[in-house]
């Protein structure tokens, strides 16, 4: 029987009874005289390879016993279903080839390390079980996001990273020397997405965005990925429906396809299974009543802080859609509620379990005069918004959109405390390496 | 019969015989007394709406006749299959609602405009037929790229945008004020992708990358999207196979799903249908012989310029894989050919029809001593590569990867001369607006 020349661990269930070669790195091992049990990780999973001394030369068998963690090797053997083994399969090894012997001082050991140390070794920490699980979930979240929109006819339109002006104030912008000018790194693709929606009907952008956040919190990165759908002829009610359909789809894709990873993370999957439409909806004013009812000293008109959001979201076991915030605490481009011009036709989606805001969205102002007044009021440079106002000059329509942060969403789904573990190479204040 | 409350033009084939409401913008019109033929575009397509005077009030019928281009309106009526109509369907209008009347001076008219003018109105130019077609194809290319890798178990791992050091020299880097430090915008995610490949086996990153190119050519943007797969235990031969499978898949997805857009662009689809494996393969040395045979004065050892690439690629009607360039003209991290240490185990993929290089890739050096020598030789800061060298200290394996530029690939598939039309809001020297 010819061996399968390169089988991945995640595919071993297709090769039971066959001889395969797996290629990876030594993750763990134990020995008992004439047997080595080598755990090989190949990036898709971990498989135990049982090595009988009789199948190997004396020298190789001895060498396998002293091989440092993370050494690279390939093992050829037959695949057995074995319920007790990690991953459900085992390889009865016939031969092994050592590809490279790792230095014996691999920095990440079973002992507890501080997060600072681990982050300095992020390029290696990624190989650890939990980090590996989180980032496989992140990739699944990302794919679910794209599939949701692609399958519904949204056109992916990447927004530019270099922008000449700020969408929402300038204090958290990163300036770039752009030849003889100064450009700023985008904080949001939304204004561009609005232009795209008028050209393509339903669009989204999904790329890195940047905030020069001086605060070190568990919820902030200077560089994070954000998806921003924008839809022409969509009003606030339709936006709320889109959000609950979308978010439920994303969570259920992970529940379906990344269960082993959720188990590694000891995530309570039952809590995720509950994330299906409809979501509870609460006006800002009702949310203020909730806070007051709980004894919080909170006055109508202010924005919610993290503790407020936690208190509101703890009332529900699904994400809660809080709509119609005071216009004064929201961005200038939001449409006012004709029923109550003090409030904007906006929505924040608060994740359960204290994970806070993961989505912010709104119906956009479609009246050019209102927008010109707002731009003047906020002392923004009118000239920079000339093209944006063109969208109201030539075919203004009701339209809405939202932004969802990928790392915050991944943190919630994984039950991970800090967003920095939800991206391969996080960027924070004082942190741009490795 | 209840009307379908919002049907998109691209879905009209599902609604033949039904009454629907379409929502969009006035694209074109003609009138003949008691009939208006309004062409409505909604971002997914254009449909002709036939308005009989009898169905409308006198006033509305008159207003429709004078409505400026790009005015927003919704039209309700029954869908007919009509082979002669644009898109194959027609709407027999029963009622219309004018949502907003556009200013009558819409800047983009049927007359010829210069590209500079059109680029200044990029936010509106996107609505034009050809631009619309190109960007729908770009989105399809992007999706095909992601599907190809996702379906084959590659984990999407976004590389950081802020980097502390340069991967391939510093002359084309954009510096950013990063709090009290200077960071640089990434030119390539490759070094990070190598770390990811050692943790996940098969990975890719796909995001914006930046080059401070001072040259104004039709092939350069300062900000462009690049996909970079990286695979552990993959050598050069396997890389060539991966490239031809991948690129063929991407092109055939567009041929299958974006035929109407290719027709709008007057693209010769037969040329795209030929893009299937295997691709011709040519060593650099053989390519030099091709140039010499054609009477070019070219000496072994130099890099190919655009005219050289065109001459080589014109010999073939498929992309050509040119491998084993002189190591001196390639990046330091490439593995040398053990058969001939003057050359690197690398590959460039040249697109047909003079579109030049769209892929560059290589097997990576896996020997730490070689890499340390190269870093010293290129006078790169060893300290900055400490983490990268860790990948060789702890489990070095043969591995390979490549990078493909999204806009160049889209330009080739669309048959579009300039890459600037292949991204929604292009960034070039002296161009960061709108």
XYZ file of C-alpha atoms in Angstrom, chain B residues 155-355:
201
model
C -6.326 29.742 8.064
C -6.756 33.460 7.352
C -4.347 35.309 9.638
C -4.248 39.064 9.161
C -0.740 40.497 9.230
C -0.143 43.726 11.134
C -0.119 47.039 9.280
C 2.153 48.801 11.760
C 5.616 47.281 11.570
C 8.830 48.264 13.318
C 11.149 47.454 10.413
C 11.337 46.892 6.699
C 11.125 43.538 5.039
C 12.771 44.554 1.764
C 14.634 47.858 2.133
C 13.381 51.210 3.393
C 13.191 53.515 0.393
C 9.539 52.876 -0.315
C 8.256 52.882 3.276
C 5.667 55.220 4.744
C 6.648 56.347 8.266
C 3.903 56.915 10.855
C 4.108 58.835 14.105
C 3.238 56.048 16.495
C 2.958 57.837 19.850
C 6.630 58.496 20.701
C 8.033 56.062 18.153
C 8.148 55.760 14.374
C 6.367 52.827 12.826
C 6.214 51.914 9.155
C 3.230 50.763 7.140
C 3.636 47.176 6.010
C 4.931 46.382 2.541
C 4.267 42.687 2.931
C 2.876 40.380 5.572
C 5.257 37.616 4.609
C 7.542 37.426 7.623
C 4.483 37.237 9.871
C 2.877 34.717 7.537
C 5.919 32.498 8.042
C 5.343 32.543 11.799
C 1.679 31.745 11.179
C 2.554 28.827 8.875
C 4.637 27.253 11.649
C 1.637 27.539 13.984
C -1.214 26.705 11.582
C 0.409 24.717 8.751
C -1.395 26.453 5.891
C -2.214 30.147 6.244
C -2.786 33.290 4.275
C -3.020 36.982 4.961
C -4.983 39.310 2.729
C -5.051 43.017 3.367
C -3.801 46.388 2.231
C -0.073 46.888 1.751
C 1.778 50.112 1.113
C 4.586 51.300 -1.146
C 5.761 54.890 -1.221
C 6.317 54.662 -4.967
C 7.364 58.001 -6.389
C 6.784 56.742 -9.924
C 3.548 57.444 -11.717
C 2.934 54.373 -13.797
C -0.191 52.538 -14.807
C 0.864 49.608 -12.637
C 1.519 51.295 -9.281
C -0.655 52.316 -6.375
C 0.636 53.488 -2.994
C -2.039 51.356 -1.332
C -3.023 48.000 -2.789
C -4.413 44.692 -1.558
C -2.221 41.634 -1.544
C -2.934 38.015 -0.654
C 0.006 36.073 0.746
C -0.391 32.341 1.368
C 2.380 30.562 3.256
C 2.640 26.806 3.700
C 4.841 24.706 5.966
C 6.456 21.669 4.378
C 5.892 23.027 0.859
C 8.804 23.211 -1.569
C 9.214 25.057 -4.859
C 7.634 22.393 -7.100
C 4.546 22.283 -4.896
C 4.424 26.069 -4.898
C 4.293 26.176 -8.706
C 1.382 23.738 -8.648
C -0.408 25.754 -5.988
C -0.021 28.923 -8.071
C -1.434 27.441 -11.257
C -4.353 25.800 -9.443
C -5.093 29.009 -7.573
C -4.891 31.444 -10.448
C -6.933 29.200 -12.743
C -9.631 28.905 -10.091
C -9.838 32.657 -9.648
C -10.088 33.387 -13.379
C -12.697 30.678 -13.988
C -14.876 31.975 -11.109
C -15.009 35.350 -12.843
C -15.703 33.783 -16.247
C -18.560 31.801 -14.726
C -20.150 34.479 -12.512
C -19.271 37.840 -14.060
C -19.868 37.280 -17.763
C -22.214 40.290 -18.183
C -19.580 42.536 -16.621
C -16.868 41.131 -18.914
C -19.166 41.850 -21.861
C -19.632 45.465 -20.701
C -15.830 45.754 -20.660
C -15.619 44.192 -24.135
C -13.189 41.640 -22.721
C -12.192 38.744 -24.968
C -13.588 35.974 -22.764
C -12.062 33.216 -24.888
C -8.638 34.351 -23.725
C -9.690 33.947 -20.084
C -11.244 30.538 -20.694
C -7.796 29.271 -21.675
C -6.400 29.956 -18.191
C -6.292 26.385 -16.871
C -3.436 24.206 -15.578
C -0.752 23.457 -16.492
C 1.006 26.797 -16.980
C 4.215 27.016 -18.994
C 7.357 26.980 -16.826
C 10.595 28.605 -17.779
C 13.783 28.974 -15.809
C 15.243 32.467 -15.645
C 18.147 31.229 -17.755
C 15.771 29.958 -20.439
C 13.904 33.252 -20.289
C 17.183 35.092 -20.911
C 17.698 32.907 -23.983
C 14.216 33.866 -25.177
C 15.150 37.548 -24.867
C 18.469 37.052 -26.643
C 16.777 35.009 -29.350
C 14.446 37.954 -29.931
C 17.454 40.224 -30.390
C 17.282 41.887 -26.941
C 20.626 42.883 -25.480
C 20.238 41.237 -22.084
C 22.943 39.781 -19.862
C 22.383 36.900 -17.420
C 22.180 38.324 -13.895
C 19.943 41.364 -14.302
C 16.294 41.666 -13.326
C 13.661 41.839 -16.024
C 12.091 45.164 -16.867
C 8.498 45.593 -18.026
C 9.428 45.300 -21.760
C 11.361 42.070 -21.051
C 8.399 40.618 -19.168
C 6.063 41.549 -22.002
C 8.293 39.901 -24.568
C 8.500 36.682 -22.514
C 4.800 36.514 -21.712
C 3.793 37.160 -25.334
C 5.193 33.749 -26.233
C 2.319 32.138 -24.317
C -1.445 32.438 -24.019
C -1.367 31.480 -20.327
C 0.448 32.968 -17.362
C 4.066 31.839 -17.424
C 5.964 30.722 -14.332
C 9.539 32.002 -14.490
C 11.610 30.338 -11.777
C 15.129 30.415 -10.355
C 16.162 34.062 -10.775
C 19.660 35.118 -9.756
C 19.653 35.375 -5.962
C 21.273 38.818 -6.222
C 18.123 40.429 -7.665
C 15.774 38.800 -5.143
C 15.014 39.152 -1.428
C 17.419 37.893 1.221
C 15.025 35.345 2.736
C 14.784 33.108 -0.323
C 16.334 29.655 -0.280
C 19.179 29.028 -2.704
C 18.978 26.240 -5.246
C 21.267 23.438 -4.012
C 21.897 22.563 -7.697
C 23.083 26.094 -8.476
C 23.677 28.455 -5.535
C 23.724 31.479 -7.864
C 19.958 31.241 -8.153
C 17.081 31.368 -5.670
C 14.231 28.855 -5.457
C 11.786 31.551 -6.474
C 9.072 32.142 -9.033
C 7.458 35.111 -10.722
C 4.182 34.634 -12.525
C 3.820 36.866 -15.584
C 0.295 37.478 -16.814
C -0.430 37.246 -20.542
C -1.157 40.200 -22.852
C 1.588 42.354 -21.374
C 0.095 42.663 -17.894
